[in-house]
mmCIF file of C-alpha atoms in Angstrom:
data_model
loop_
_atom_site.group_PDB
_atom_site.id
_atom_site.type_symbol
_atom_site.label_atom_id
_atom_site.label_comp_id
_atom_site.label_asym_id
_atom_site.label_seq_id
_atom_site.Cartn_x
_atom_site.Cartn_y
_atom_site.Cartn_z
ATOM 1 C CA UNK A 1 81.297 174.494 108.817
ATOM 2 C CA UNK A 2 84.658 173.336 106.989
ATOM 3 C CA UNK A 3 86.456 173.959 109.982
ATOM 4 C CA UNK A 4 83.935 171.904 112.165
ATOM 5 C CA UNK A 5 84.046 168.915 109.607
ATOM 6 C CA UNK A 6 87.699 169.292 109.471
ATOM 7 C CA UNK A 7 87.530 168.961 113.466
ATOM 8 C CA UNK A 8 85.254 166.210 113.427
ATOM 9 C CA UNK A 9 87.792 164.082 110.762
ATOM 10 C CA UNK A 10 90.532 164.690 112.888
ATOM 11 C CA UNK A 11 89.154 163.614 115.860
ATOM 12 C CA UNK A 12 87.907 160.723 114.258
ATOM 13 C CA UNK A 13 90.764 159.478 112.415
ATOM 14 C CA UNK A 14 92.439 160.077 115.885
ATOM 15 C CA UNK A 15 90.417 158.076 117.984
ATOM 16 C CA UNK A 16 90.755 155.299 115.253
ATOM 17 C CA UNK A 17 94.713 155.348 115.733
ATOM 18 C CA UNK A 18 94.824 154.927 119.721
ATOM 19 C CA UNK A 19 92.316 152.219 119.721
ATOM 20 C CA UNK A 20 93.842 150.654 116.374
ATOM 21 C CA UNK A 21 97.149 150.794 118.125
ATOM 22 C CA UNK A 22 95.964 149.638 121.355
ATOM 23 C CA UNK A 23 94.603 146.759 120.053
ATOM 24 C CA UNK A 24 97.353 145.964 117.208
ATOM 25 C CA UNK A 25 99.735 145.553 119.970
ATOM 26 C CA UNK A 26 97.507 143.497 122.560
ATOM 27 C CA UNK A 27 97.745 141.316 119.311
ATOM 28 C CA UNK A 28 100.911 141.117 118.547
ATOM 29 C CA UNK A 29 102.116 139.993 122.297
ATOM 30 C CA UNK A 30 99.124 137.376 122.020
ATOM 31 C CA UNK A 31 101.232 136.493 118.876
ATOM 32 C CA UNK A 32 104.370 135.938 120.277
ATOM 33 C CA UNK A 33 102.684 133.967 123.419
ATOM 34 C CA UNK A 34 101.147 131.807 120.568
ATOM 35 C CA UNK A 35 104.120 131.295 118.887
ATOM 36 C CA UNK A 36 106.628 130.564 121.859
ATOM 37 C CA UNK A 37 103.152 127.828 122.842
ATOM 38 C CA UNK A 38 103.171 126.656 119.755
ATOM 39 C CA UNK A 39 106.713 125.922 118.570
ATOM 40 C CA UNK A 40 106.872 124.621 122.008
ATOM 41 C CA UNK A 41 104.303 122.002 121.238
ATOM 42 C CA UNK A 42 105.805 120.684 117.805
ATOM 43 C CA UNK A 43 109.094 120.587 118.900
ATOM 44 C CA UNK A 44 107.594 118.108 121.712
ATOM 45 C CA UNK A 45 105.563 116.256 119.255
ATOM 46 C CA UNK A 46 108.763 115.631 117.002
ATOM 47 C CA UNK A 47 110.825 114.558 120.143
ATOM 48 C CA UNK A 48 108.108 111.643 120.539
ATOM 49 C CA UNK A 49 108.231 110.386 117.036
ATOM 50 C CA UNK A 50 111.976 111.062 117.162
ATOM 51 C CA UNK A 51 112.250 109.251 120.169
ATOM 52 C CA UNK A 52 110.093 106.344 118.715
ATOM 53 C CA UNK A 53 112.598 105.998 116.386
ATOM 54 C CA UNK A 54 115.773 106.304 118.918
ATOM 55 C CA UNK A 55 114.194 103.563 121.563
ATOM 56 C CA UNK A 56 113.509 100.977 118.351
ATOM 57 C CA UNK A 57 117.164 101.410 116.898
ATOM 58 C CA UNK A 58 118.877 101.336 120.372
ATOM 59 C CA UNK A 59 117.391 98.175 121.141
ATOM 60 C CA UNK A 60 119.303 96.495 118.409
ATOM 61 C CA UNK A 61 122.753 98.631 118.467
ATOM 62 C CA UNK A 62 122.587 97.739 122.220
ATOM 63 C CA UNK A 63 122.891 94.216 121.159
ATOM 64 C CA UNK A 64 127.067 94.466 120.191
ATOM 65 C CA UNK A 65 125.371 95.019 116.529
ATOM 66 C CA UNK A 66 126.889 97.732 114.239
ATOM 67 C CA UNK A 67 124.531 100.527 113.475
ATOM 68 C CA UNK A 68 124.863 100.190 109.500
ATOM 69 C CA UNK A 69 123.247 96.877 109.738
ATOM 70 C CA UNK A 70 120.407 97.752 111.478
ATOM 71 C CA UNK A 71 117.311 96.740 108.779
ATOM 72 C CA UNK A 72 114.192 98.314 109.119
ATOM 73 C CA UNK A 73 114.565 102.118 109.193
ATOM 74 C CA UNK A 74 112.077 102.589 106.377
ATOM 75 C CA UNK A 75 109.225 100.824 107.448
ATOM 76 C CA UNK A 76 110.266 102.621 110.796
ATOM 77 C CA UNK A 77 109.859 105.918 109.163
ATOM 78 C CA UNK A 78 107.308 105.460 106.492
ATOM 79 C CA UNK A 79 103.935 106.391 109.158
ATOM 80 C CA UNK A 80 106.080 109.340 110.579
ATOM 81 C CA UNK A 81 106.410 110.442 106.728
ATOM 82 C CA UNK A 82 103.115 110.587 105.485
ATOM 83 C CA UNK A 83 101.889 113.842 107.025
ATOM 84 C CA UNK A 84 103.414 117.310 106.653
ATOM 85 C CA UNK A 85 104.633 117.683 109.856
ATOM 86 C CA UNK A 86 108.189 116.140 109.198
ATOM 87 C CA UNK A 87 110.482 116.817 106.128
ATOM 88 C CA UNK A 88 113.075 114.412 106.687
ATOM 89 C CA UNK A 89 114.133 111.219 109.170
ATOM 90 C CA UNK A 90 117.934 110.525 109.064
ATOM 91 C CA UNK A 91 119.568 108.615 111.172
ATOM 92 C CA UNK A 92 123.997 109.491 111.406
ATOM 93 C CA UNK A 93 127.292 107.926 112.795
ATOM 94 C CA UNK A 94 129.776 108.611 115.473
ATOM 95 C CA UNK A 95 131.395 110.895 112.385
ATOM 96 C CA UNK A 96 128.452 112.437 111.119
ATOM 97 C CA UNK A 97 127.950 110.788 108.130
ATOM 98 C CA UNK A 98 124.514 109.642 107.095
ATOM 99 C CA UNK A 99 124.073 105.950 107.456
ATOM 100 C CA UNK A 100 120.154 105.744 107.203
ATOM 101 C CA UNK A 101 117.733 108.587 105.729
ATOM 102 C CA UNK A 102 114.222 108.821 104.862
ATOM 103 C CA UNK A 103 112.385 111.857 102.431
ATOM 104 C CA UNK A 104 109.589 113.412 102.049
ATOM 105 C CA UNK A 105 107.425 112.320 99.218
ATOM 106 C CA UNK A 106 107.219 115.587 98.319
ATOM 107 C CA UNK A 107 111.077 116.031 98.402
ATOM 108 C CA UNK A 108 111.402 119.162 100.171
ATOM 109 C CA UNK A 109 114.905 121.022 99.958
ATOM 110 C CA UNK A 110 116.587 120.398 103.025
ATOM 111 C CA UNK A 111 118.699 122.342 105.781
ATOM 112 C CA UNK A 112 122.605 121.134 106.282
ATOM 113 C CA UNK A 113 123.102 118.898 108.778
ATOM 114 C CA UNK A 114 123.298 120.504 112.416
ATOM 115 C CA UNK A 115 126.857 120.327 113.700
ATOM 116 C CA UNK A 116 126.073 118.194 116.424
ATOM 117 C CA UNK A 117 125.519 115.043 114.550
ATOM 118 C CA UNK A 118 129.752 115.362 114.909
ATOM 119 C CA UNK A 119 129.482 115.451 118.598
ATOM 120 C CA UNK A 120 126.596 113.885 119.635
ATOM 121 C CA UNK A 121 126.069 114.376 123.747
ATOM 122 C CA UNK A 122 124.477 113.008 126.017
ATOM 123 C CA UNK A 123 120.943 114.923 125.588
ATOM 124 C CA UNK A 124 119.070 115.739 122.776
ATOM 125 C CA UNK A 125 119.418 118.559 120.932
ATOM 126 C CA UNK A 126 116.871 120.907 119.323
ATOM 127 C CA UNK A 127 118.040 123.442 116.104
ATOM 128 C CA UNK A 128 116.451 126.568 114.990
ATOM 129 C CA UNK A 129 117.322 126.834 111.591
ATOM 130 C CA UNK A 130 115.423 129.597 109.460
ATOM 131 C CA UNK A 131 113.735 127.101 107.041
ATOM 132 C CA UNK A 132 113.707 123.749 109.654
ATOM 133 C CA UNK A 133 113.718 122.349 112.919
ATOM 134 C CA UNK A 134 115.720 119.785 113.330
ATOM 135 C CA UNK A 135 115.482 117.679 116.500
ATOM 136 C CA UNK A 136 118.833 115.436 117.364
ATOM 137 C CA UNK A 137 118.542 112.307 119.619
ATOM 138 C CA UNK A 138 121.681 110.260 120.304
ATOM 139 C CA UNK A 139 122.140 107.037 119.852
ATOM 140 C CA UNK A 140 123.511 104.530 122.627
ATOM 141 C CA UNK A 141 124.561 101.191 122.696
ATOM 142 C CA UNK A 142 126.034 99.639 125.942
ATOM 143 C CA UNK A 143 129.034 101.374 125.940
ATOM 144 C CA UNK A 144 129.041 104.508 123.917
ATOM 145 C CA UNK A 145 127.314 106.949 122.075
ATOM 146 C CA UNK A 146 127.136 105.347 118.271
ATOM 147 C CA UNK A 147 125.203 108.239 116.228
ATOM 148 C CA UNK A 148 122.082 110.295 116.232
ATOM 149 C CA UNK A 149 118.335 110.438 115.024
ATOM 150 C CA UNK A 150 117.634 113.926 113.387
ATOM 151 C CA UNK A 151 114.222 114.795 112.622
ATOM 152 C CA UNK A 152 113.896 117.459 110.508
ATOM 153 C CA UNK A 153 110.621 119.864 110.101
ATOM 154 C CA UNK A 154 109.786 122.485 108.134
ATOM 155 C CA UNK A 155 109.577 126.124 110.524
ATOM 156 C CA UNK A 156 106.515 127.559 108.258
ATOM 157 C CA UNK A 157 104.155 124.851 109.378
ATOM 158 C CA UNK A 158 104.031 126.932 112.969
ATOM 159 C CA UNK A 159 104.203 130.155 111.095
ATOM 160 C CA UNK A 160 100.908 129.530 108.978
ATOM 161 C CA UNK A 161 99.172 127.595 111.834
ATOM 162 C CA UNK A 162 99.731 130.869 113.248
ATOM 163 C CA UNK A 163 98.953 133.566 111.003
ATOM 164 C CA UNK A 164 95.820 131.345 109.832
ATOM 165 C CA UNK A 165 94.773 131.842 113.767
ATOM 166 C CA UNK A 166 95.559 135.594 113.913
ATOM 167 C CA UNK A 167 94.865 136.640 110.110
ATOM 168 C CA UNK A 168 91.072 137.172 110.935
ATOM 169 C CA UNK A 169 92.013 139.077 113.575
ATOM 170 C CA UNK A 170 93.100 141.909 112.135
ATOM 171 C CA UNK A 171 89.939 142.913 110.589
ATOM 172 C CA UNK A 172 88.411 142.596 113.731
ATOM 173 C CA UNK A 173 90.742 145.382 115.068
ATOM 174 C CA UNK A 174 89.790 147.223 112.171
ATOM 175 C CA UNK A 175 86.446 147.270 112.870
ATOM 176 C CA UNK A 176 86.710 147.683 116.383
ATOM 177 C CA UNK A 177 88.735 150.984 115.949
ATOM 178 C CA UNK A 178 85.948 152.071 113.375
ATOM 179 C CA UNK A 179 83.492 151.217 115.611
ATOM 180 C CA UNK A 180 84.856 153.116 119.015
ATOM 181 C CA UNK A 181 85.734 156.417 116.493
ATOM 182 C CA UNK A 182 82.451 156.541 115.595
ATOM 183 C CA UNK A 183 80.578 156.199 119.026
ATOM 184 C CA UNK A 184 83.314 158.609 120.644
ATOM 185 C CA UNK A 185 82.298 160.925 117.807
ATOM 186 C CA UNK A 186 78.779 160.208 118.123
ATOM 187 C CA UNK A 187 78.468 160.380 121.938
ATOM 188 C CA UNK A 188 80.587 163.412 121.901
ATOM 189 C CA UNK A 189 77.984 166.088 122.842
ATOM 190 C CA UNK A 190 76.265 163.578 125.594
ATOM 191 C CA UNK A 191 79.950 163.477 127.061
ATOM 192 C CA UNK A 192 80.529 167.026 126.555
ATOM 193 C CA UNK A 193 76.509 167.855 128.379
ATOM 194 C CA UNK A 194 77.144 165.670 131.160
ATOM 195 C CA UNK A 195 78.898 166.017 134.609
ATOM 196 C CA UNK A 196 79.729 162.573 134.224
#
């Protein structure tokens, strides 16, 4: 009877593995799906407010005016501020200096600035850091590229969106797998009767 309980565990456990591992990796390519979706979708969302703030400061650079003297940028940045979703606003020069910038209140520690702000093209510009994203718009006047708009967001926000989402999940493949050892195991002797 050891032997047969022995048996019996081993089957068990077994049959717990392959659908544990099935489903452990249909999850984790539904992860990266998510993820790609996701990060796809705040990136886009930061290019609006980003762009928000690139169409409002062009209009007066486009003017002949020099970008330092352009007032406004905080009550331009303020609403964008106020949630979580962006760390930092800062607007740079033709030589990558920071002209205008705009926090956090919660004064996150933030990423150095992507090397692009140097040599701003003619398209924006999205950068993967490990901690941030940081989302670079030029700036135009008439004539020439003048600076940038960076708009820098914190990476975990789509990382905890995500593992919030797909947390849960896990236990359900746990008891799943538990579930299908224990009606193989269970059903065993039906199987084993039947020509079926």
């Amino acid at each position: 009877t050891n032997g047969k309980i022995v048996r019996w565990l081993v089957e068990g456990v077994t049959m717990f593995v392959v659908a544990a591992a099935s489903l452990l990796l249909l999850l984790y390519v539904g992860f990266g799906a998510g993820k790609r979706t996701y990060e796809l979708m705040h990136i886009e969302k930061l290019t609006a407010q980003g762009l928000y703030v690139q169409n409002s400061i062009e209009k007066f650079v486009r003017d002949g005016l020099p970008l330092k003297q352009y007032a406004g940028f905080s009550t331009l940045a303020a609403p964008i501020l106020e949630g979580d979703e962006v760390d930092a606003l800062v607007v740079y020069d033709q030589k990558g200096n920071a002209v205008f910038s705009a926090i956090h209140k919660k004064k996150p520690v933030l990423p150095e600035p992507p090397p692009t702000v140097k040599e701003v093209g003619e398209a924006l510009k999205v950068h993967h850091g490990i901690s941030h994203y940081q989302v670079v718009l030029p700036l135009r006047s008439r004539f020439e590229t003048v600076g940038s708009v960076v708009v820098v967001s914190p990476a975990s926000l789509v990382t905890k969106r995500l593992r919030d989402s797909f947390l849960p999940l896990l236990f359900i493949v746990g008891a799943l797998s538990t579930l299908f050892a224990i009606l193989v195991l269970v059903a065993k002797p039906y199987f084993a009767g039947s020509k079926k």
